[in-house]
Coordinates of C-alpha atoms in Angstrom, one line a residue:
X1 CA 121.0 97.0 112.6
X2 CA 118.6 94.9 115.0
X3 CA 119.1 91.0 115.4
X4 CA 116.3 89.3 116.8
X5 CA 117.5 85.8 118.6
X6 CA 114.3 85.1 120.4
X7 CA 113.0 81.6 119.9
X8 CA 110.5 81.1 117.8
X9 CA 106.8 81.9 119.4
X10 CA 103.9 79.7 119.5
X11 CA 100.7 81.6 117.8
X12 CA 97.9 79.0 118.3
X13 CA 95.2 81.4 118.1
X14 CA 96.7 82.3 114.5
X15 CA 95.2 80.3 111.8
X16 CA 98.2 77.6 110.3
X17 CA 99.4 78.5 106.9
X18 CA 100.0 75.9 104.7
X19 CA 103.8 75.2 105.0
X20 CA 106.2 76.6 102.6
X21 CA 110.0 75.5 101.5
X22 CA 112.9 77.0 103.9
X23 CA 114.2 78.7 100.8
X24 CA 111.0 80.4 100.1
X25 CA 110.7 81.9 103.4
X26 CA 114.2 83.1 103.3
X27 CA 114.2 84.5 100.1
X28 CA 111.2 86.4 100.9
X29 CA 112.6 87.6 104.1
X30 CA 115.7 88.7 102.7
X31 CA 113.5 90.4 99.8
X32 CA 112.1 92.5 102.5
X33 CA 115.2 93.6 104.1
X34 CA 116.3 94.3 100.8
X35 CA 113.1 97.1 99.9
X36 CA 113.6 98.2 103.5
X37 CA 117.4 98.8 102.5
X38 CA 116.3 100.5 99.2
X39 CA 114.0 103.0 101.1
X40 CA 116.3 103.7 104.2
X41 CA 119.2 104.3 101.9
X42 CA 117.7 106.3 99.1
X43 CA 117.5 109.6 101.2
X44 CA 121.3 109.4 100.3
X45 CA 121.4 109.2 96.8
X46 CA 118.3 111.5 96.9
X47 CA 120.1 114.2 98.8
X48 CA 121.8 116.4 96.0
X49 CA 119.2 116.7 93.9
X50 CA 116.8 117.7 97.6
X51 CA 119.3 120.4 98.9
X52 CA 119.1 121.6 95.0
X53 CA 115.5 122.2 95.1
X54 CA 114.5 125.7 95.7
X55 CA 111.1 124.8 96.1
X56 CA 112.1 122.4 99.3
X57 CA 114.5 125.0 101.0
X58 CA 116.5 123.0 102.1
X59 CA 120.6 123.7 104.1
X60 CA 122.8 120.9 104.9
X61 CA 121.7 121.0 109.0
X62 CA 118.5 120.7 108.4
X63 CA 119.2 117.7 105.7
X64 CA 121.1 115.8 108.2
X65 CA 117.9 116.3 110.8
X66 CA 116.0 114.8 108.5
X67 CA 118.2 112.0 107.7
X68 CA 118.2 110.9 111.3
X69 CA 114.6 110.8 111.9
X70 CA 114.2 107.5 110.0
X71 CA 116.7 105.8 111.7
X72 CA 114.9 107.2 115.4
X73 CA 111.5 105.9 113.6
X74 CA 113.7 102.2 113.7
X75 CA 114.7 102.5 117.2
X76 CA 110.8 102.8 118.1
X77 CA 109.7 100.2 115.7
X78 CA 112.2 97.7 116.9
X79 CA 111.6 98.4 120.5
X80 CA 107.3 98.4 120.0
X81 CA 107.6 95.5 117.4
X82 CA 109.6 92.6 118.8
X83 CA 106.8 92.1 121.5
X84 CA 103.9 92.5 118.9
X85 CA 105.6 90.0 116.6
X86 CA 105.6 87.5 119.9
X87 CA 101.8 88.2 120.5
X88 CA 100.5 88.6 116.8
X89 CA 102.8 86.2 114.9
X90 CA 105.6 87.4 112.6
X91 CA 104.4 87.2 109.5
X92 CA 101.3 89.7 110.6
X93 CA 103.3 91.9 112.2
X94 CA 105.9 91.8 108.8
X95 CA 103.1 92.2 106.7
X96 CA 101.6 95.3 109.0
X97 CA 105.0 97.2 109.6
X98 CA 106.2 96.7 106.1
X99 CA 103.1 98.1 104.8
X100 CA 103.7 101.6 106.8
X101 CA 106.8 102.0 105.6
X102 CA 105.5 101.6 102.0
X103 CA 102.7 103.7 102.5
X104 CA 104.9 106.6 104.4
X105 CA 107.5 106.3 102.2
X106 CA 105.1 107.1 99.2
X107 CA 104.2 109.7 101.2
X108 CA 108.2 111.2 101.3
X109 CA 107.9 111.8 97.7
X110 CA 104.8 113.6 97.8
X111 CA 105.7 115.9 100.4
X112 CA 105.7 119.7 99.7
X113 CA 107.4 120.8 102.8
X114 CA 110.4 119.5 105.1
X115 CA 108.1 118.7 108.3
X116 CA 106.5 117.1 106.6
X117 CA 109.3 114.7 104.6
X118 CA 110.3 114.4 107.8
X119 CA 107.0 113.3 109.8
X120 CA 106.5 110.8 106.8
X121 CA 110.8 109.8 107.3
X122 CA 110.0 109.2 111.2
X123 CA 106.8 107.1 110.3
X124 CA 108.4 105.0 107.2
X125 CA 111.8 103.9 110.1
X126 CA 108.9 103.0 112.4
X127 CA 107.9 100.5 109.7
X128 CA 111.5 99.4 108.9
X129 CA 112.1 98.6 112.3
X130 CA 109.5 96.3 112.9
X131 CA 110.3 94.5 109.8
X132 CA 113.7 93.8 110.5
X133 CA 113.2 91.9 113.5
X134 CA 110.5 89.7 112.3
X135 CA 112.1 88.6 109.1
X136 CA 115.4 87.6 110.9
X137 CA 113.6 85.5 113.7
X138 CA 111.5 83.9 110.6
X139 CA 114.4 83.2 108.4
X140 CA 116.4 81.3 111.6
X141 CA 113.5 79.2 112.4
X142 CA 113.3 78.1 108.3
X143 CA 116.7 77.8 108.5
X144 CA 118.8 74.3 107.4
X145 CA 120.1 72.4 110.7
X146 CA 123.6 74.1 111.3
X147 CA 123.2 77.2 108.6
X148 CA 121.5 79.5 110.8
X149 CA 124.6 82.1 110.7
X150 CA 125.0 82.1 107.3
X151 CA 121.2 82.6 106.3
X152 CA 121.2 85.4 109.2
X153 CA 124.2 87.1 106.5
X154 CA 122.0 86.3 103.4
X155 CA 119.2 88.3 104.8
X156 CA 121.0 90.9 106.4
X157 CA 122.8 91.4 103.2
X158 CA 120.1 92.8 101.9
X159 CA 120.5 96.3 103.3
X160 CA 123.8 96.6 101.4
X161 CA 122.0 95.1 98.6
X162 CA 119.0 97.9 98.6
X163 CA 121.7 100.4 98.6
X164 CA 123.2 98.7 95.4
X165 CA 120.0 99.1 93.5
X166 CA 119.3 102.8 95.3
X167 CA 122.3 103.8 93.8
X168 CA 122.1 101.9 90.5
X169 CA 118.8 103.3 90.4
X170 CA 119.5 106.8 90.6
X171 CA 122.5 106.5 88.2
X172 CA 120.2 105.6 85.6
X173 CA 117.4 107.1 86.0
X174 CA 117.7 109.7 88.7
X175 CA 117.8 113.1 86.4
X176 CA 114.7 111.7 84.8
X177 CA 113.3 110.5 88.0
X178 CA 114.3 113.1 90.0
X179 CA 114.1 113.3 93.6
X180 CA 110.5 112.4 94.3
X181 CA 110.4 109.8 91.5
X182 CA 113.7 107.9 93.8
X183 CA 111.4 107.8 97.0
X184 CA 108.3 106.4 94.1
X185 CA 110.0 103.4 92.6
X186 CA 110.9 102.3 96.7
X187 CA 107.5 102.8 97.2
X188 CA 106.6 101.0 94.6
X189 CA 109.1 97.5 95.1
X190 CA 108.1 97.7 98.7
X191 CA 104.5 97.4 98.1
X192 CA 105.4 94.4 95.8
X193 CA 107.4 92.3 98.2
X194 CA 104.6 93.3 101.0
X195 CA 101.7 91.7 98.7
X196 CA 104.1 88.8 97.9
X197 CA 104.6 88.5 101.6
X198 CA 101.1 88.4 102.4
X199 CA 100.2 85.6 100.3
X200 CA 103.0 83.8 100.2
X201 CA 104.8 83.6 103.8
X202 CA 104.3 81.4 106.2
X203 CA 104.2 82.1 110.0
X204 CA 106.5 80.9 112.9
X205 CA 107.1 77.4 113.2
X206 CA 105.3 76.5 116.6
X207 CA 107.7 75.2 119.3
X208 CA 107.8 72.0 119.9
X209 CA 105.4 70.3 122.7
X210 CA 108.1 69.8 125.2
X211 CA 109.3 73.3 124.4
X212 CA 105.9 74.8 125.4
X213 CA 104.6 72.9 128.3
X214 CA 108.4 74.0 130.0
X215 CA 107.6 77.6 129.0
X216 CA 104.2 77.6 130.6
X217 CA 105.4 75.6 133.4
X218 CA 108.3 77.7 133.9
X219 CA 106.4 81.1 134.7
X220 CA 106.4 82.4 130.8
X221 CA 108.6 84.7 129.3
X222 CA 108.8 87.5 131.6
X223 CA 111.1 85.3 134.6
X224 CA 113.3 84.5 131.3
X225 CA 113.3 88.5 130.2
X226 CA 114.2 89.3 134.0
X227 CA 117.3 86.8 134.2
X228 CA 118.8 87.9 131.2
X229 CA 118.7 91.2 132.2
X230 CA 120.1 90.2 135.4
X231 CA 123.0 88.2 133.3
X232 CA 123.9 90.5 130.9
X233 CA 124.3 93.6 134.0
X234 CA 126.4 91.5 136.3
X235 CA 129.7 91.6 137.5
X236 CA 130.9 89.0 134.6
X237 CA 129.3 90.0 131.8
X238 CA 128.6 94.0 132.0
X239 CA 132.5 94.9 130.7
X240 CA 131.4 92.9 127.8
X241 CA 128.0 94.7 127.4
X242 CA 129.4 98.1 127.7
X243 CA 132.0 97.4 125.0
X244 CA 130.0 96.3 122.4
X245 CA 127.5 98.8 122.7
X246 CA 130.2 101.5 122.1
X247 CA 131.6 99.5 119.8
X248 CA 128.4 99.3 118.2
X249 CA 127.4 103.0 118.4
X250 CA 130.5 103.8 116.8
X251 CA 130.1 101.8 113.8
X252 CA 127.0 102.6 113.0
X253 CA 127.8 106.2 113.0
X254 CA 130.2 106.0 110.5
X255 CA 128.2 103.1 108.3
X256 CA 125.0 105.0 108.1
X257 CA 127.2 108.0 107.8
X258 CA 128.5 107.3 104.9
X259 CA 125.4 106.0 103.4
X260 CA 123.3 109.6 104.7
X261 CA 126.2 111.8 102.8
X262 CA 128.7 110.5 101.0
X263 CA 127.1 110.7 97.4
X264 CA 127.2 115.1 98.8
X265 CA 130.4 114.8 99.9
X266 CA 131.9 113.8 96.9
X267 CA 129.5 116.3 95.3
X268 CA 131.5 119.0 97.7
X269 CA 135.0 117.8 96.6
X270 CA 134.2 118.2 92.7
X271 CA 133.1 115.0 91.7
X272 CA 130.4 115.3 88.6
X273 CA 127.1 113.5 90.4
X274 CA 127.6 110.6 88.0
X275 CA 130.8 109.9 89.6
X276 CA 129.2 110.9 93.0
X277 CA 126.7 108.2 92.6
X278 CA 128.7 105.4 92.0
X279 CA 130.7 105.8 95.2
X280 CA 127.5 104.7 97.3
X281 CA 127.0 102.3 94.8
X282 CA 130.4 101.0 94.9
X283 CA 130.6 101.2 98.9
X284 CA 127.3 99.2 98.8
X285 CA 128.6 96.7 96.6
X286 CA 131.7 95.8 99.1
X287 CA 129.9 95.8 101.5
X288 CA 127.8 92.7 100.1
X289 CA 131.1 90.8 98.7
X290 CA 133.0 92.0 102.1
X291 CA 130.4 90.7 105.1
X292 CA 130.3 86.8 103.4
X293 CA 133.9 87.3 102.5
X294 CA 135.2 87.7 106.0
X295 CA 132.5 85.9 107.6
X296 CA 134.2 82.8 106.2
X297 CA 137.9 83.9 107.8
X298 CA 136.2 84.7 111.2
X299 CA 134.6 81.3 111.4
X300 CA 138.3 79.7 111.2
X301 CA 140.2 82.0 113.2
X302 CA 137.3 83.7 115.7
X303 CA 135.6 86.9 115.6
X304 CA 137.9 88.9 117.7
X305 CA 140.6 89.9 115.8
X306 CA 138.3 89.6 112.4
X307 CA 135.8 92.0 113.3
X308 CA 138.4 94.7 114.7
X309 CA 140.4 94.1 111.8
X310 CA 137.5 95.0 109.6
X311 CA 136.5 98.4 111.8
X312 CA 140.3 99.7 111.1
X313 CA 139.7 98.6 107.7
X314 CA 136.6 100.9 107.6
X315 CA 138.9 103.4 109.3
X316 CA 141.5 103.6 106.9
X317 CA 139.6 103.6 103.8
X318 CA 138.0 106.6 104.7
X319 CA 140.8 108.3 105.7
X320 CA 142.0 107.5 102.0
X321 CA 138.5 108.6 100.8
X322 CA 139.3 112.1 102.6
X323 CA 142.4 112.6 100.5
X324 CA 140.6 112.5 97.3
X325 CA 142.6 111.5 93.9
X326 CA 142.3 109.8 90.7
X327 CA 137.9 108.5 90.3
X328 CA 139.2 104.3 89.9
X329 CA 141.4 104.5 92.9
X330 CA 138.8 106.4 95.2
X331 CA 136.3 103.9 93.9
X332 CA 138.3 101.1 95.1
X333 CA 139.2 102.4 98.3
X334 CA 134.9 103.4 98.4
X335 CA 134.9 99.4 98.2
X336 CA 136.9 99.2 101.0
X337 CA 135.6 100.8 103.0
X338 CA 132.2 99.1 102.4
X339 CA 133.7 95.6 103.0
X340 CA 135.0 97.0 106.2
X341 CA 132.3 98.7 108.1
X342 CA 129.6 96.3 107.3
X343 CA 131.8 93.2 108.0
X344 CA 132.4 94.9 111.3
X345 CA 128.8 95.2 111.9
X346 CA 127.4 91.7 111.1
X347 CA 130.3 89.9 113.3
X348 CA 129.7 92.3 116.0
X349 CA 126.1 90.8 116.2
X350 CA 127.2 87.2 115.9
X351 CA 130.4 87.9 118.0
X352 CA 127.5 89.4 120.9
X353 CA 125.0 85.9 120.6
X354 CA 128.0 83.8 121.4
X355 CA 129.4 85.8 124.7
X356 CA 126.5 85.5 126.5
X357 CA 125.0 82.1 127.8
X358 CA 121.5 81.4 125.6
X359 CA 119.4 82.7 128.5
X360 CA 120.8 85.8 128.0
X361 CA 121.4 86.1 124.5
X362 CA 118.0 87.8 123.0
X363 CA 118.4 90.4 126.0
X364 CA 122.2 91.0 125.0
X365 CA 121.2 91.3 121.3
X366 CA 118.5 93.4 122.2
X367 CA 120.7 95.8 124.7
X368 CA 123.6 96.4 122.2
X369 CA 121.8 96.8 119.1
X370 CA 119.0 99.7 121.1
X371 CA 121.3 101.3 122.4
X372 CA 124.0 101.7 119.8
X373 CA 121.6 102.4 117.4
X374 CA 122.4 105.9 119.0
X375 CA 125.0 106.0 116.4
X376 CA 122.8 105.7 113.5
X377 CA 120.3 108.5 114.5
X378 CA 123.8 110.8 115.3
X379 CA 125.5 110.4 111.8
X380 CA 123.2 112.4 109.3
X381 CA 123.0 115.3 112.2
X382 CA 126.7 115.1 113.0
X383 CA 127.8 114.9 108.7
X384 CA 124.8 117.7 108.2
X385 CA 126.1 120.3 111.1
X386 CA 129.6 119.8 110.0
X387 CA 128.7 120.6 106.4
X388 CA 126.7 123.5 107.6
X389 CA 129.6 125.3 109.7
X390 CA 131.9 125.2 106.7
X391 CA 133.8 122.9 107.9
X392 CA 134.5 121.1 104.8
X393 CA 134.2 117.3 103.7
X394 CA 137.3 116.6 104.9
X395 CA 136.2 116.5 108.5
X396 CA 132.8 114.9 108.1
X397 CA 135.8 112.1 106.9
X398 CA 137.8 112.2 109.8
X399 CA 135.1 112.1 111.9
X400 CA 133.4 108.7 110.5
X401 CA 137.0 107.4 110.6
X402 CA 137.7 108.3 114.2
X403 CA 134.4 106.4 115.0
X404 CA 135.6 103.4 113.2
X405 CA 138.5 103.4 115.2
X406 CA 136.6 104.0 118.2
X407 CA 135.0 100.4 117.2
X408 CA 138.0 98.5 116.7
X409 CA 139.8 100.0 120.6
X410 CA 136.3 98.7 122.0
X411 CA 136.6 95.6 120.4
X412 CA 139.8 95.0 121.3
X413 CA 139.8 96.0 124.8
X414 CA 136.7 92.8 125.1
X415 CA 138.2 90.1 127.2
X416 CA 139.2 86.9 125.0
X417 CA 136.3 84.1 125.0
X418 CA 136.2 82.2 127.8
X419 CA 136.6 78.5 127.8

C-alpha cells in the first residue's frame, strides 16, 4: 500500500477552489480509497465464477497472472503519479487517475478474452496507484492539528472497507450479477465518487510564505530528494531500510494473497460459495475493526513489538485457516487473520515515517512501500501456480503464513528506536 508523506505542494498556476471543511476532504478521500478497494479486491470474489466460465478459458496459473497485473499497474502509477500530483495539483491528478481506473475497470467486465482482462487489469492498477498517493497527502494536509495518524488509518481503511462491500456485494447479488456484472457495479461507484470528487474537492493547501521562499531559496526539491536518498542508504539507517522492505514484501504477499484467492481456496476445500464468500468478507471486516484497534495499543506501548505481534497473528490464523473445521470457527479465525495482516501493514508505514529524520521520511516511505510492493504483484502468481501443480490449498496456506512470519523475524530483528 503506498503512503505519500510529502509536504504539501504549492500549485499557484492552479486556479484556488473555494475552501471546503477538513471533514469533507477526508471523507471524500477516504471514499476514493474505498471504490479503489472495491475494484482491486473484486477480482477475488469474482474468481470462481471467472475460472467457471468456459467461454473465458480460464486455469488457475493463468488466473493468478492476471491477478498480479493490477497490483504491477499500482507500482507504475505510484511511481509516475507522486511527481505529477507535485506538478499538476492533487486533486487533478485524483480526479485524472481515478477516472482510468473507472473507465478500465468497466472495461474488465466487458472483456471477451483473458489479454485482454488483463491489459484492461494492468491499466485500471495504473489508475489505483495514482490515486492512492494523492488522496493520503490531501487528507494529512486537511487534517486536525495532532490527528494526522489517525485520519491516515481512516482513509486507508478504506481498502479493507471496499473489500467488505466486494464481498457483501457478491454474496447478494453475485449469481444474479455474475462475474462481469461484479466488475459493473465497481465501475459504476467509482465513477460516482470521481464526479463527486471533481466538483466537490478542493486542492492542496499552499505552503505557507516562509515555507516557499526557503524551498526556492534552498535549491528546490531535487537537493531535498538527493539527501534523503543519501540518509536513508547510509551506514545508520540502511539496516533499517532493508528490514522494512522485506518486512514489507512479505506482508503484502500474504495480505493481497489472501484477498486474490482465498474465496477459491475455500471453494477447493468444500466450502459451498456462499460460505466461500463470507470468508473475504469476514477477513475484510477484521481487518477494518483490527488496524484502529491496535493502532490505539501501539500508540501506548510503541510500534515494535505491536506490529510484529500482529504479523504472527496473521501467521497463525492462517495456519488455523489451513486446517479447515467447523464454518463459525473458520470464520472467526478468517477475522483474525484480517485484524492481523492489515494491522501489520498500516504500523509498518507509520512505524517507517518515525525512523527516519523528516528529511528523509517521504524518500523512506517511498523506498519501502516500491519496493515491497514486490510482494503484492508475487501473491496471485505464487497462490495461482501452486493451485495449478496440484499442490493443494493447504500449501497456498503455508506459504502466506511463512511470509507473515517472514514479517514479524524482520521486524524484530529492526534495532530498538533510538533516543
Amino acid at each position: 500500500m503506498t503512503t505519500d508523506a510529502q509536504a504539501p505542494a504549492t500549485h499557484s498556476s492552479t486556479p484556488s477552489r473555494s475552501p471546503a471543511p477538513a471533514w469533507a476532504v477526508i471523507a471524500l478521500c477516504t471514499a476514493a480509497i474505498t471504490v479503489e478497494g472495491f475494484d482491486l479486491i473484486v477480482y477475488g470474489v469474482a474468481l470462481p465464477a471467472m475460472l467457471g466460465d468456459d467461454a473465458l478459458g480460464l486455469d488457475k496459473s493463468l488466473a493468478g497472472t492476471l491477478g498480479s497485473l493490477a497490483y504491477v499497474g499500482m507500482l507504475i502509477g505510484a511511481l509516475v503519479c507522486g511527481t505529477l500530483a507535485d506538478r499538476l495539483g492533487r486533486r487533478r491528478l485524483l480526479v485524472a487517475a481515478g477516472s482510468v481506473f473507472t473507465v478500465f475497470t468497466v472495461a474488465c467486465a466487458l472483456a471477451a478474452e483473458p489479454w485482454q482482462f488483463g491489459l484492461f487489469r494492468l491499466l485500471a492498477g495504473v489508475g489505483m496507484g495514482g490515486v492512492m498517493p494523492s488522496c493520503v497527502a490531501l487528507s494529512k494536509e486537511y487534517a486536525p492539528r495532532g490527528r494526522s495518524a489517525l485520519v491516515a488509518t481512516v482513509v486507508l481503511a478504506g481498502i479493507p472497507v471496499g473489500g467488505v462491500l466486494s464481498a457483501l456485494t457478491a454474496t447478494t447479488w453475485g449469481e444474479t450479477l455474475g462475474w462481469r456484472g461484479l466488475f459493473g457495479v465497481g465501475g459504476a461507484l467509482s465513477a460516482l465518487v470521481v464526479a463527486a470528487a471533481y466538483f466537490l474537492l478542493p486542492d492542496s493547501r499552499p505552503l505557507p510564505a516562509a515555507a516557499a521562499v526557503d524551498e526556492a531559496a534552498g535549491g528546490g526539491r531535487h537537493d531535498g530528494e538527493a539527501a534523503g536518498v543519501r540518509t536513508v542508504l547510509s551506514r545508520t539507517y540502511a539496516r533499517y531500510t532493508v528490514l522494512f522492505t522485506v518486512a514489507n514484501f512479505a506482508v503484502l504477499l500474504a495480505w493481497y494473497g489472501l484477498n486474490t484467492w482465498l474465496t477459491q481456496l475455500m471453494r477447493e476445500m468444500d466450502y459451498p460459495l456462499g460460505s466461500a464468500l463470507r470468508f473475504t468478507l469476514v477477513l475484510n471486516l477484521g481487518a477494518v475493526v483490527g488496524s484502529f484497534a491496535l493502532a490505539v495499543l501501539a500508540d501506548r506501548i510503541g510500534p515494535r513489538l505491536v506490529t510484529a505481534g500482529s504479523a504472527v497473528l496473521a501467521a497463525l490464523a492462517v495456519l488455523g485457516l489451513s486446517q479447515g473445521g467447523g464454518t463459525a470457527v473458520i470464520l472467526g479465525v478468517t477475522a483474525l487473520a484480517g485484524v492481523g495482516a492489515q494491522s501489520a501493514l498500516t504500523m509498518l508505514n507509520d512505524w517507517v515515517a518515525s525512523s527516519y529524520p523528516a528529511s528523509a521520511r517521504a524518500t523512506a516511505l517511498g523506498c519501502v512501500s516500491g519496493f515491497g510492493r514486490g510482494g503484492a504483484i508475487v501473491a496471485p502468481v505464487l497462490g495461482g501456480w501452486i493451485l495449478d501443480a496440484a499442490m493443494g490449498p493447504t500449501t497456498v496456506f503455508y506459504v502466506f503464513a511463512a511470509a507473515a512470519l517472514v514479517c514479524a523475524g524482520a521486524l524484530l530483528a529492526i534495532p530498538a528506536r533510538r533516543g
